[in-house]
Amino acid sequence: MTEPFGARLRRAMDERGPLCVGIDPHASLLTEWGLDDNVAGLERFSRTVVEALSDRVAVFKPQSAFFERFGSRGVAVLEKTVQEARAAGALVLMDAKRGDIGSTMAAYAEAFLRKDSPLFSDALTVSPYLGYGSLSPAIVLARESGAGLFVLALTSNPEGGEVQHAVRADGRNVGATMLAHLAAENTGEEPLGSFGAVVGATLGDLSSYDLDINGPLLAPGVGAQGATPADLPGVFGAAIGNVVPNVSRGVLRHGPDVSALRAYAERFADEIRSALSTG
């Protein structure tokens, strides 16, 4: 039986710390690295990040869009990046934010969560805003494959509030509803459930929300978006032990020098460990 994602993630976080580093090869970063904005630059960028950090971070989070923009050759680089990162011992969270209904959602799930897929990843970000039930094909396949999902719940972008803070007839807002669904998915799972939430590190005090979903909380926003590791305990409270802080530009902008990438990843990792120990 395949070990569930939640168990593998818990072990990786305990052994390596909870830091998640994005692999976001957008045009401006390629330029900063002195690379051309083409498939060769994309491949060099991605390979350098994986080689520099795959033995020291718990999770990589490649942003699918930055590979897809190069068409089939870019997707081929993404496939290779995922496979090399996983072979080196890091977990891969594919940031694709897929969301649809019925057979289309099932096809998205097969692309990223079927074990023999070239893009098979340890987990996938998904959007529940066609209704949480629309995610059912991905949930079923994730369970079968030992993979996980991270569901958009309380995102850090300002536009998200018009949907996520909307109040339902039962008096609970949409973001809180998504958290409740995830808590139900993770009931009884040990040491950690496989179905996580995306909760922005820039949101401030979230004590009015029940973040105890027995699953991981992906926390984008640390670094370039303005949040710091020291902010995490105040945002996540008692759920801090299940937080996976994501840093992308804060580390990546220091490439292509491998030593610099490692140094800044270690810096964030140390600051996160310090924040967790005092939070």
PDB file of C-alpha atoms in Angstrom:
ATOM      1  CA  MET A   1       0.000   0.000   0.000  1.00  0.00           C
ATOM      2  CA  THR A   2       1.296   3.457  -0.916  1.00  0.00           C
ATOM      3  CA  GLU A   3       2.149   5.576   2.098  1.00  0.00           C
ATOM      4  CA  PRO A   4      -0.224   8.562   2.235  1.00  0.00           C
ATOM      5  CA  PHE A   5       1.076  11.997   1.349  1.00  0.00           C
ATOM      6  CA  GLY A   6       0.326  13.355   4.815  1.00  0.00           C
ATOM      7  CA  ALA A   7       2.621  10.786   6.443  1.00  0.00           C
ATOM      8  CA  ARG A   8       5.409  11.432   3.932  1.00  0.00           C
ATOM      9  CA  LEU A   9       5.055  15.190   4.355  1.00  0.00           C
ATOM     10  CA  ARG A  10       5.141  14.970   8.145  1.00  0.00           C
ATOM     11  CA  ARG A  11       8.359  12.960   7.996  1.00  0.00           C
ATOM     12  CA  ALA A  12       9.955  15.364   5.498  1.00  0.00           C
ATOM     13  CA  MET A  13       9.017  18.365   7.644  1.00  0.00           C
ATOM     14  CA  ASP A  14      10.419  16.712  10.761  1.00  0.00           C
ATOM     15  CA  GLU A  15      13.666  15.749   9.041  1.00  0.00           C
ATOM     16  CA  ARG A  16      14.280  18.787   6.810  1.00  0.00           C
ATOM     17  CA  GLY A  17      12.094  21.496   8.282  1.00  0.00           C
ATOM     18  CA  PRO A  18       8.839  22.738   6.727  1.00  0.00           C
ATOM     19  CA  LEU A  19      10.233  25.094   4.072  1.00  0.00           C
ATOM     20  CA  CYS A  20       8.676  24.869   0.613  1.00  0.00           C
ATOM     21  CA  VAL A  21      10.574  26.572  -2.221  1.00  0.00           C
ATOM     22  CA  GLY A  22       8.768  27.538  -5.386  1.00  0.00           C
ATOM     23  CA  ILE A  23      10.142  26.873  -8.839  1.00  0.00           C
ATOM     24  CA  ASP A  24       8.765  29.929 -10.649  1.00  0.00           C
ATOM     25  CA  PRO A  25      10.722  30.590 -13.844  1.00  0.00           C
ATOM     26  CA  HIS A  26       8.925  33.748 -14.920  1.00  0.00           C
ATOM     27  CA  ALA A  27      10.523  35.972 -17.525  1.00  0.00           C
ATOM     28  CA  SER A  28      11.965  38.564 -15.149  1.00  0.00           C
ATOM     29  CA  LEU A  29      13.744  35.935 -13.050  1.00  0.00           C
ATOM     30  CA  LEU A  30      15.244  34.302 -16.117  1.00  0.00           C
ATOM     31  CA  THR A  31      16.555  37.719 -17.115  1.00  0.00           C
ATOM     32  CA  GLU A  32      17.957  38.365 -13.614  1.00  0.00           C
ATOM     33  CA  TRP A  33      19.808  35.059 -13.887  1.00  0.00           C
ATOM     34  CA  GLY A  34      21.296  36.103 -17.234  1.00  0.00           C
ATOM     35  CA  LEU A  35      19.243  33.485 -19.066  1.00  0.00           C
ATOM     36  CA  ASP A  36      17.222  33.792 -22.243  1.00  0.00           C
ATOM     37  CA  ASP A  37      13.446  33.659 -21.943  1.00  0.00           C
ATOM     38  CA  ASN A  38      13.189  30.420 -23.860  1.00  0.00           C
ATOM     39  CA  VAL A  39      13.110  26.676 -23.283  1.00  0.00           C
ATOM     40  CA  ALA A  40      16.880  26.472 -22.816  1.00  0.00           C
ATOM     41  CA  GLY A  41      16.727  29.162 -20.118  1.00  0.00           C
ATOM     42  CA  LEU A  42      13.742  27.433 -18.520  1.00  0.00           C
ATOM     43  CA  GLU A  43      15.603  24.132 -18.361  1.00  0.00           C
ATOM     44  CA  ARG A  44      18.786  25.686 -16.965  1.00  0.00           C
ATOM     45  CA  PHE A  45      16.845  27.568 -14.305  1.00  0.00           C
ATOM     46  CA  SER A  46      14.833  24.560 -13.170  1.00  0.00           C
ATOM     47  CA  ARG A  47      17.763  22.171 -13.123  1.00  0.00           C
ATOM     48  CA  THR A  48      19.863  24.615 -11.086  1.00  0.00           C
ATOM     49  CA  VAL A  49      17.150  25.042  -8.431  1.00  0.00           C
ATOM     50  CA  VAL A  50      16.650  21.285  -8.106  1.00  0.00           C
ATOM     51  CA  GLU A  51      20.374  20.535  -7.957  1.00  0.00           C
ATOM     52  CA  ALA A  52      20.969  23.283  -5.391  1.00  0.00           C
ATOM     53  CA  LEU A  53      18.138  22.526  -2.992  1.00  0.00           C
ATOM     54  CA  SER A  54      16.699  19.042  -3.494  1.00  0.00           C
ATOM     55  CA  ASP A  55      18.691  17.560  -0.600  1.00  0.00           C
ATOM     56  CA  ARG A  56      17.665  20.220   1.924  1.00  0.00           C
ATOM     57  CA  VAL A  57      14.067  21.363   1.431  1.00  0.00           C
ATOM     58  CA  ALA A  58      10.962  19.385   2.280  1.00  0.00           C
ATOM     59  CA  VAL A  59       8.904  20.482  -0.715  1.00  0.00           C
ATOM     60  CA  PHE A  60       9.345  22.033  -4.146  1.00  0.00           C
ATOM     61  CA  LYS A  61       6.372  23.860  -5.649  1.00  0.00           C
ATOM     62  CA  PRO A  62       6.761  24.277  -9.404  1.00  0.00           C
ATOM     63  CA  GLN A  63       4.305  26.764 -10.898  1.00  0.00           C
ATOM     64  CA  SER A  64       2.908  24.976 -13.914  1.00  0.00           C
ATOM     65  CA  ALA A  65       1.939  28.136 -15.809  1.00  0.00           C
ATOM     66  CA  PHE A  66       5.525  29.279 -16.226  1.00  0.00           C
ATOM     67  CA  PHE A  67       6.326  26.015 -17.994  1.00  0.00           C
ATOM     68  CA  GLU A  68       3.104  25.773 -19.975  1.00  0.00           C
ATOM     69  CA  ARG A  69       3.719  29.155 -21.606  1.00  0.00           C
ATOM     70  CA  PHE A  70       6.448  27.481 -23.712  1.00  0.00           C
ATOM     71  CA  GLY A  71       4.045  24.845 -25.030  1.00  0.00           C
ATOM     72  CA  SER A  72       4.871  21.159 -25.274  1.00  0.00           C
ATOM     73  CA  ARG A  73       8.619  21.718 -24.875  1.00  0.00           C
ATOM     74  CA  GLY A  74       8.002  23.630 -21.658  1.00  0.00           C
ATOM     75  CA  VAL A  75       5.771  20.852 -20.342  1.00  0.00           C
ATOM     76  CA  ALA A  76       8.550  18.385 -21.143  1.00  0.00           C
ATOM     77  CA  VAL A  77      10.897  20.451 -18.958  1.00  0.00           C
ATOM     78  CA  LEU A  78       8.269  20.402 -16.200  1.00  0.00           C
ATOM     79  CA  GLU A  79       8.020  16.614 -16.428  1.00  0.00           C
ATOM     80  CA  LYS A  80      11.791  16.302 -16.095  1.00  0.00           C
ATOM     81  CA  THR A  81      11.892  18.791 -13.216  1.00  0.00           C
ATOM     82  CA  VAL A  82       9.253  16.858 -11.271  1.00  0.00           C
ATOM     83  CA  GLN A  83      10.926  13.534 -11.853  1.00  0.00           C
ATOM     84  CA  GLU A  84      14.413  14.769 -10.912  1.00  0.00           C
ATOM     85  CA  ALA A  85      13.172  16.531  -7.774  1.00  0.00           C
ATOM     86  CA  ARG A  86      11.310  13.458  -6.555  1.00  0.00           C
ATOM     87  CA  ALA A  87      14.242  11.171  -7.389  1.00  0.00           C
ATOM     88  CA  ALA A  88      16.473  13.422  -5.260  1.00  0.00           C
ATOM     89  CA  GLY A  89      14.220  12.983  -2.237  1.00  0.00           C
ATOM     90  CA  ALA A  90      12.125  16.157  -2.213  1.00  0.00           C
ATOM     91  CA  LEU A  91       8.347  16.131  -2.321  1.00  0.00           C
ATOM     92  CA  VAL A  92       6.739  17.935  -5.253  1.00  0.00           C
ATOM     93  CA  LEU A  93       3.613  20.040  -4.900  1.00  0.00           C
ATOM     94  CA  MET A  94       2.369  20.961  -8.361  1.00  0.00           C
ATOM     95  CA  ASP A  95       0.931  24.465  -8.326  1.00  0.00           C
ATOM     96  CA  ALA A  96      -1.625  24.202 -11.108  1.00  0.00           C
ATOM     97  CA  LYS A  97      -4.798  25.296  -9.250  1.00  0.00           C
ATOM     98  CA  ARG A  98      -6.994  23.055 -11.341  1.00  0.00           C
ATOM     99  CA  GLY A  99     -10.756  23.122 -10.845  1.00  0.00           C
ATOM    100  CA  ASP A 100     -13.627  21.907 -13.018  1.00  0.00           C
ATOM    101  CA  ILE A 101     -16.492  19.448 -12.966  1.00  0.00           C
ATOM    102  CA  GLY A 102     -17.089  15.822 -13.797  1.00  0.00           C
ATOM    103  CA  SER A 103     -14.950  14.138 -16.418  1.00  0.00           C
ATOM    104  CA  THR A 104     -12.872  17.287 -16.934  1.00  0.00           C
ATOM    105  CA  MET A 105     -11.855  17.388 -13.273  1.00  0.00           C
ATOM    106  CA  ALA A 106     -11.123  13.675 -13.510  1.00  0.00           C
ATOM    107  CA  ALA A 107      -8.812  14.322 -16.472  1.00  0.00           C
ATOM    108  CA  TYR A 108      -6.963  17.065 -14.609  1.00  0.00           C
ATOM    109  CA  ALA A 109      -6.542  14.673 -11.697  1.00  0.00           C
ATOM    110  CA  GLU A 110      -5.181  11.959 -13.968  1.00  0.00           C
ATOM    111  CA  ALA A 111      -2.606  14.364 -15.401  1.00  0.00           C
ATOM    112  CA  PHE A 112      -1.050  15.105 -12.003  1.00  0.00           C
ATOM    113  CA  LEU A 113      -2.181  12.381  -9.588  1.00  0.00           C
ATOM    114  CA  ARG A 114      -2.153   9.127 -11.560  1.00  0.00           C
ATOM    115  CA  LYS A 115       0.993   7.248 -10.567  1.00  0.00           C
ATOM    116  CA  ASP A 116       2.073   6.400 -14.127  1.00  0.00           C
ATOM    117  CA  SER A 117       1.569   9.947 -15.424  1.00  0.00           C
ATOM    118  CA  PRO A 118       4.726  11.779 -16.565  1.00  0.00           C
ATOM    119  CA  LEU A 119       3.601  14.708 -14.378  1.00  0.00           C
ATOM    120  CA  PHE A 120       2.746  12.662 -11.293  1.00  0.00           C
ATOM    121  CA  SER A 121       3.321  14.838  -8.253  1.00  0.00           C
ATOM    122  CA  ASP A 122       3.101  14.208  -4.537  1.00  0.00           C
ATOM    123  CA  ALA A 123       0.350  16.822  -4.262  1.00  0.00           C
ATOM    124  CA  LEU A 124      -1.614  19.302  -6.361  1.00  0.00           C
ATOM    125  CA  THR A 125      -3.188  22.693  -5.686  1.00  0.00           C
ATOM    126  CA  VAL A 126      -6.877  22.803  -6.636  1.00  0.00           C
ATOM    127  CA  SER A 127      -9.636  25.400  -6.734  1.00  0.00           C
ATOM    128  CA  PRO A 128     -12.972  24.486  -5.088  1.00  0.00           C
ATOM    129  CA  TYR A 129     -14.964  27.422  -6.414  1.00  0.00           C
ATOM    130  CA  LEU A 130     -17.224  25.322  -8.603  1.00  0.00           C
ATOM    131  CA  GLY A 131     -18.309  23.791  -5.300  1.00  0.00           C
ATOM    132  CA  TYR A 132     -16.233  21.607  -3.024  1.00  0.00           C
ATOM    133  CA  GLY A 133     -17.983  18.506  -4.377  1.00  0.00           C
ATOM    134  CA  SER A 134     -16.539  19.218  -7.820  1.00  0.00           C
ATOM    135  CA  LEU A 135     -13.156  18.131  -6.428  1.00  0.00           C
ATOM    136  CA  SER A 136     -14.377  14.593  -5.800  1.00  0.00           C
ATOM    137  CA  PRO A 137     -12.512  12.969  -8.743  1.00  0.00           C
ATOM    138  CA  ALA A 138      -9.234  14.470  -7.528  1.00  0.00           C
ATOM    139  CA  ILE A 139      -9.905  13.456  -3.934  1.00  0.00           C
ATOM    140  CA  VAL A 140     -10.648   9.858  -4.941  1.00  0.00           C
ATOM    141  CA  LEU A 141      -7.568   9.537  -7.147  1.00  0.00           C
ATOM    142  CA  ALA A 142      -5.325  11.230  -4.568  1.00  0.00           C
ATOM    143  CA  ARG A 143      -6.385   8.664  -1.978  1.00  0.00           C
ATOM    144  CA  GLU A 144      -5.730   5.807  -4.411  1.00  0.00           C
ATOM    145  CA  SER A 145      -2.282   7.145  -5.367  1.00  0.00           C
ATOM    146  CA  GLY A 146      -1.104   8.205  -1.929  1.00  0.00           C
ATOM    147  CA  ALA A 147      -1.044  11.819  -3.112  1.00  0.00           C
ATOM    148  CA  GLY A 148      -2.401  14.981  -1.533  1.00  0.00           C
ATOM    149  CA  LEU A 149      -4.348  18.106  -2.401  1.00  0.00           C
ATOM    150  CA  PHE A 150      -4.042  21.704  -1.279  1.00  0.00           C
ATOM    151  CA  VAL A 151      -7.377  23.471  -1.596  1.00  0.00           C
ATOM    152  CA  LEU A 152      -7.590  27.252  -2.001  1.00  0.00           C
ATOM    153  CA  ALA A 153      -9.268  28.435   1.194  1.00  0.00           C
ATOM    154  CA  LEU A 154      -8.007  31.828   2.392  1.00  0.00           C
ATOM    155  CA  THR A 155      -5.641  33.152  -0.227  1.00  0.00           C
ATOM    156  CA  SER A 156      -3.397  36.181   0.144  1.00  0.00           C
ATOM    157  CA  ASN A 157      -4.477  38.031  -3.001  1.00  0.00           C
ATOM    158  CA  PRO A 158      -6.856  40.954  -2.277  1.00  0.00           C
ATOM    159  CA  GLU A 159      -9.369  39.805  -4.893  1.00  0.00           C
ATOM    160  CA  GLY A 160      -9.915  36.508  -3.097  1.00  0.00           C
ATOM    161  CA  GLY A 161     -11.966  38.102  -0.352  1.00  0.00           C
ATOM    162  CA  GLU A 162     -15.019  38.728  -2.508  1.00  0.00           C
ATOM    163  CA  VAL A 163     -15.491  34.971  -2.800  1.00  0.00           C
ATOM    164  CA  GLN A 164     -13.778  33.538   0.266  1.00  0.00           C
ATOM    165  CA  HIS A 165     -15.311  36.002   2.742  1.00  0.00           C
ATOM    166  CA  ALA A 166     -18.806  35.759   1.295  1.00  0.00           C
ATOM    167  CA  VAL A 167     -21.238  34.599   3.996  1.00  0.00           C
ATOM    168  CA  ARG A 168     -23.436  31.587   3.365  1.00  0.00           C
ATOM    169  CA  ALA A 169     -26.998  31.109   4.535  1.00  0.00           C
ATOM    170  CA  ASP A 170     -25.723  29.155   7.555  1.00  0.00           C
ATOM    171  CA  GLY A 171     -23.714  32.183   8.718  1.00  0.00           C
ATOM    172  CA  ARG A 172     -20.326  30.676   7.899  1.00  0.00           C
ATOM    173  CA  ASN A 173     -18.210  32.233   5.185  1.00  0.00           C
ATOM    174  CA  VAL A 174     -16.913  30.333   2.178  1.00  0.00           C
ATOM    175  CA  GLY A 175     -13.303  30.112   3.379  1.00  0.00           C
ATOM    176  CA  ALA A 176     -14.379  28.617   6.699  1.00  0.00           C
ATOM    177  CA  THR A 177     -16.594  26.166   4.824  1.00  0.00           C
ATOM    178  CA  MET A 178     -13.616  24.907   2.826  1.00  0.00           C
ATOM    179  CA  LEU A 179     -11.623  24.422   6.017  1.00  0.00           C
ATOM    180  CA  ALA A 180     -14.486  22.413   7.500  1.00  0.00           C
ATOM    181  CA  HIS A 181     -14.625  20.163   4.418  1.00  0.00           C
ATOM    182  CA  LEU A 182     -10.893  19.493   4.714  1.00  0.00           C
ATOM    183  CA  ALA A 183     -11.145  18.709   8.415  1.00  0.00           C
ATOM    184  CA  ALA A 184     -13.758  16.101   7.522  1.00  0.00           C
ATOM    185  CA  GLU A 185     -11.488  14.575   4.840  1.00  0.00           C
ATOM    186  CA  ASN A 186      -8.643  14.259   7.358  1.00  0.00           C
ATOM    187  CA  THR A 187     -10.636  12.813  10.252  1.00  0.00           C
ATOM    188  CA  GLY A 188      -8.715  10.033  11.992  1.00  0.00           C
ATOM    189  CA  GLU A 189      -5.613  10.325   9.795  1.00  0.00           C
ATOM    190  CA  GLU A 190      -2.244   9.990  11.542  1.00  0.00           C
ATOM    191  CA  PRO A 191       0.260  11.549  11.823  1.00  0.00           C
ATOM    192  CA  LEU A 192      -1.197  14.099   9.388  1.00  0.00           C
ATOM    193  CA  GLY A 193      -3.998  14.117   6.847  1.00  0.00           C
ATOM    194  CA  SER A 194      -3.240  14.441   3.140  1.00  0.00           C
ATOM    195  CA  PHE A 195      -5.748  17.173   2.315  1.00  0.00           C
ATOM    196  CA  GLY A 196      -4.431  20.635   3.028  1.00  0.00           C
ATOM    197  CA  ALA A 197      -5.518  24.241   2.678  1.00  0.00           C
ATOM    198  CA  VAL A 198      -3.852  27.230   1.079  1.00  0.00           C
ATOM    199  CA  VAL A 199      -3.876  30.015   3.684  1.00  0.00           C
ATOM    200  CA  GLY A 200      -1.932  33.211   3.034  1.00  0.00           C
ATOM    201  CA  ALA A 201       0.824  34.176   5.460  1.00  0.00           C
ATOM    202  CA  THR A 202      -0.015  37.847   4.833  1.00  0.00           C
ATOM    203  CA  LEU A 203      -3.552  37.696   6.266  1.00  0.00           C
ATOM    204  CA  GLY A 204      -2.805  38.637   9.866  1.00  0.00           C
ATOM    205  CA  ASP A 205      -4.780  37.272  12.810  1.00  0.00           C
ATOM    206  CA  LEU A 206      -6.913  34.302  11.722  1.00  0.00           C
ATOM    207  CA  SER A 207      -8.057  33.309  15.202  1.00  0.00           C
ATOM    208  CA  SER A 208     -11.698  33.518  14.076  1.00  0.00           C
ATOM    209  CA  TYR A 209     -11.060  30.531  11.773  1.00  0.00           C
ATOM    210  CA  ASP A 210     -10.613  26.925  12.816  1.00  0.00           C
ATOM    211  CA  LEU A 211      -7.320  26.042  11.145  1.00  0.00           C
ATOM    212  CA  ASP A 212      -7.078  22.724  12.974  1.00  0.00           C
ATOM    213  CA  ILE A 213      -7.934  20.609   9.939  1.00  0.00           C
ATOM    214  CA  ASN A 214      -5.522  17.770  10.834  1.00  0.00           C
ATOM    215  CA  GLY A 215      -3.802  18.521   7.548  1.00  0.00           C
ATOM    216  CA  PRO A 216      -1.079  20.772   6.175  1.00  0.00           C
ATOM    217  CA  LEU A 217      -1.497  24.509   5.650  1.00  0.00           C
ATOM    218  CA  LEU A 218       0.435  25.869   2.690  1.00  0.00           C
ATOM    219  CA  ALA A 219       1.386  29.448   3.535  1.00  0.00           C
ATOM    220  CA  PRO A 220       2.384  31.532   0.511  1.00  0.00           C
ATOM    221  CA  GLY A 221       3.459  35.131   1.002  1.00  0.00           C
ATOM    222  CA  VAL A 222       6.708  34.777   2.953  1.00  0.00           C
ATOM    223  CA  GLY A 223       9.478  36.856   1.433  1.00  0.00           C
ATOM    224  CA  ALA A 224       8.716  39.033  -1.576  1.00  0.00           C
ATOM    225  CA  GLN A 225       5.008  39.392  -0.720  1.00  0.00           C
ATOM    226  CA  GLY A 226       5.849  40.926   2.634  1.00  0.00           C
ATOM    227  CA  ALA A 227       5.288  38.285   5.298  1.00  0.00           C
ATOM    228  CA  THR A 228       8.206  37.144   7.434  1.00  0.00           C
ATOM    229  CA  PRO A 229       8.791  33.885   9.302  1.00  0.00           C
ATOM    230  CA  ALA A 230       8.248  35.812  12.549  1.00  0.00           C
ATOM    231  CA  ASP A 231       4.680  36.575  11.418  1.00  0.00           C
ATOM    232  CA  LEU A 232       3.676  32.919  11.151  1.00  0.00           C
ATOM    233  CA  PRO A 233       2.765  32.194  14.813  1.00  0.00           C
ATOM    234  CA  GLY A 234       0.486  35.235  14.911  1.00  0.00           C
ATOM    235  CA  VAL A 235      -1.317  34.151  11.758  1.00  0.00           C
ATOM    236  CA  PHE A 236      -1.649  30.414  12.401  1.00  0.00           C
ATOM    237  CA  GLY A 237      -1.768  30.160  16.179  1.00  0.00           C
ATOM    238  CA  ALA A 238      -2.084  26.634  17.512  1.00  0.00           C
ATOM    239  CA  ALA A 239      -1.972  25.179  13.986  1.00  0.00           C
ATOM    240  CA  ILE A 240       1.590  26.433  13.438  1.00  0.00           C
ATOM    241  CA  GLY A 241       3.070  22.930  13.586  1.00  0.00           C
ATOM    242  CA  ASN A 242       1.287  21.961  10.370  1.00  0.00           C
ATOM    243  CA  VAL A 243       2.262  25.050   8.379  1.00  0.00           C
ATOM    244  CA  VAL A 244       4.339  24.698   5.203  1.00  0.00           C
ATOM    245  CA  PRO A 245       5.707  28.198   4.507  1.00  0.00           C
ATOM    246  CA  ASN A 246       6.339  28.843   0.824  1.00  0.00           C
ATOM    247  CA  VAL A 247       9.173  31.094  -0.338  1.00  0.00           C
ATOM    248  CA  SER A 248       9.789  31.655  -4.033  1.00  0.00           C
ATOM    249  CA  ARG A 249      11.360  34.935  -5.146  1.00  0.00           C
ATOM    250  CA  GLY A 250      12.982  35.448  -1.738  1.00  0.00           C
ATOM    251  CA  VAL A 251      15.252  32.504  -2.551  1.00  0.00           C
ATOM    252  CA  LEU A 252      15.189  32.329  -6.347  1.00  0.00           C
ATOM    253  CA  ARG A 253      16.353  35.887  -7.001  1.00  0.00           C
ATOM    254  CA  HIS A 254      19.739  34.936  -5.563  1.00  0.00           C
ATOM    255  CA  GLY A 255      20.517  32.492  -8.392  1.00  0.00           C
ATOM    256  CA  PRO A 256      22.079  31.294 -10.531  1.00  0.00           C
ATOM    257  CA  ASP A 257      24.828  30.966  -7.931  1.00  0.00           C
ATOM    258  CA  VAL A 258      24.226  27.626  -6.235  1.00  0.00           C
ATOM    259  CA  SER A 259      25.916  28.680  -3.007  1.00  0.00           C
ATOM    260  CA  ALA A 260      23.713  31.764  -2.774  1.00  0.00           C
ATOM    261  CA  LEU A 261      20.556  29.756  -3.394  1.00  0.00           C
ATOM    262  CA  ARG A 262      21.539  27.352  -0.636  1.00  0.00           C
ATOM    263  CA  ALA A 263      22.496  30.157   1.727  1.00  0.00           C
ATOM    264  CA  TYR A 264      19.184  31.978   1.387  1.00  0.00           C
ATOM    265  CA  ALA A 265      17.160  28.771   1.611  1.00  0.00           C
ATOM    266  CA  GLU A 266      19.031  27.965   4.823  1.00  0.00           C
ATOM    267  CA  ARG A 267      18.436  31.491   6.089  1.00  0.00           C
ATOM    268  CA  PHE A 268      14.684  31.194   5.618  1.00  0.00           C
ATOM    269  CA  ALA A 269      14.701  27.677   7.053  1.00  0.00           C
ATOM    270  CA  ASP A 270      16.550  28.866  10.161  1.00  0.00           C
ATOM    271  CA  GLU A 271      14.210  31.846  10.617  1.00  0.00           C
ATOM    272  CA  ILE A 272      11.194  29.549  10.251  1.00  0.00           C
ATOM    273  CA  ARG A 273      12.577  27.090  12.806  1.00  0.00           C
ATOM    274  CA  SER A 274      13.209  29.964  15.220  1.00  0.00           C
ATOM    275  CA  ALA A 275       9.678  31.313  14.729  1.00  0.00           C
ATOM    276  CA  LEU A 276       8.138  27.882  15.305  1.00  0.00           C
ATOM    277  CA  SER A 277      10.135  27.317  18.471  1.00  0.00           C
ATOM    278  CA  THR A 278       9.049  30.635  19.992  1.00  0.00           C
ATOM    279  CA  GLY A 279       5.491  30.734  18.624  1.00  0.00           C
TER     280      GLY A 279
END
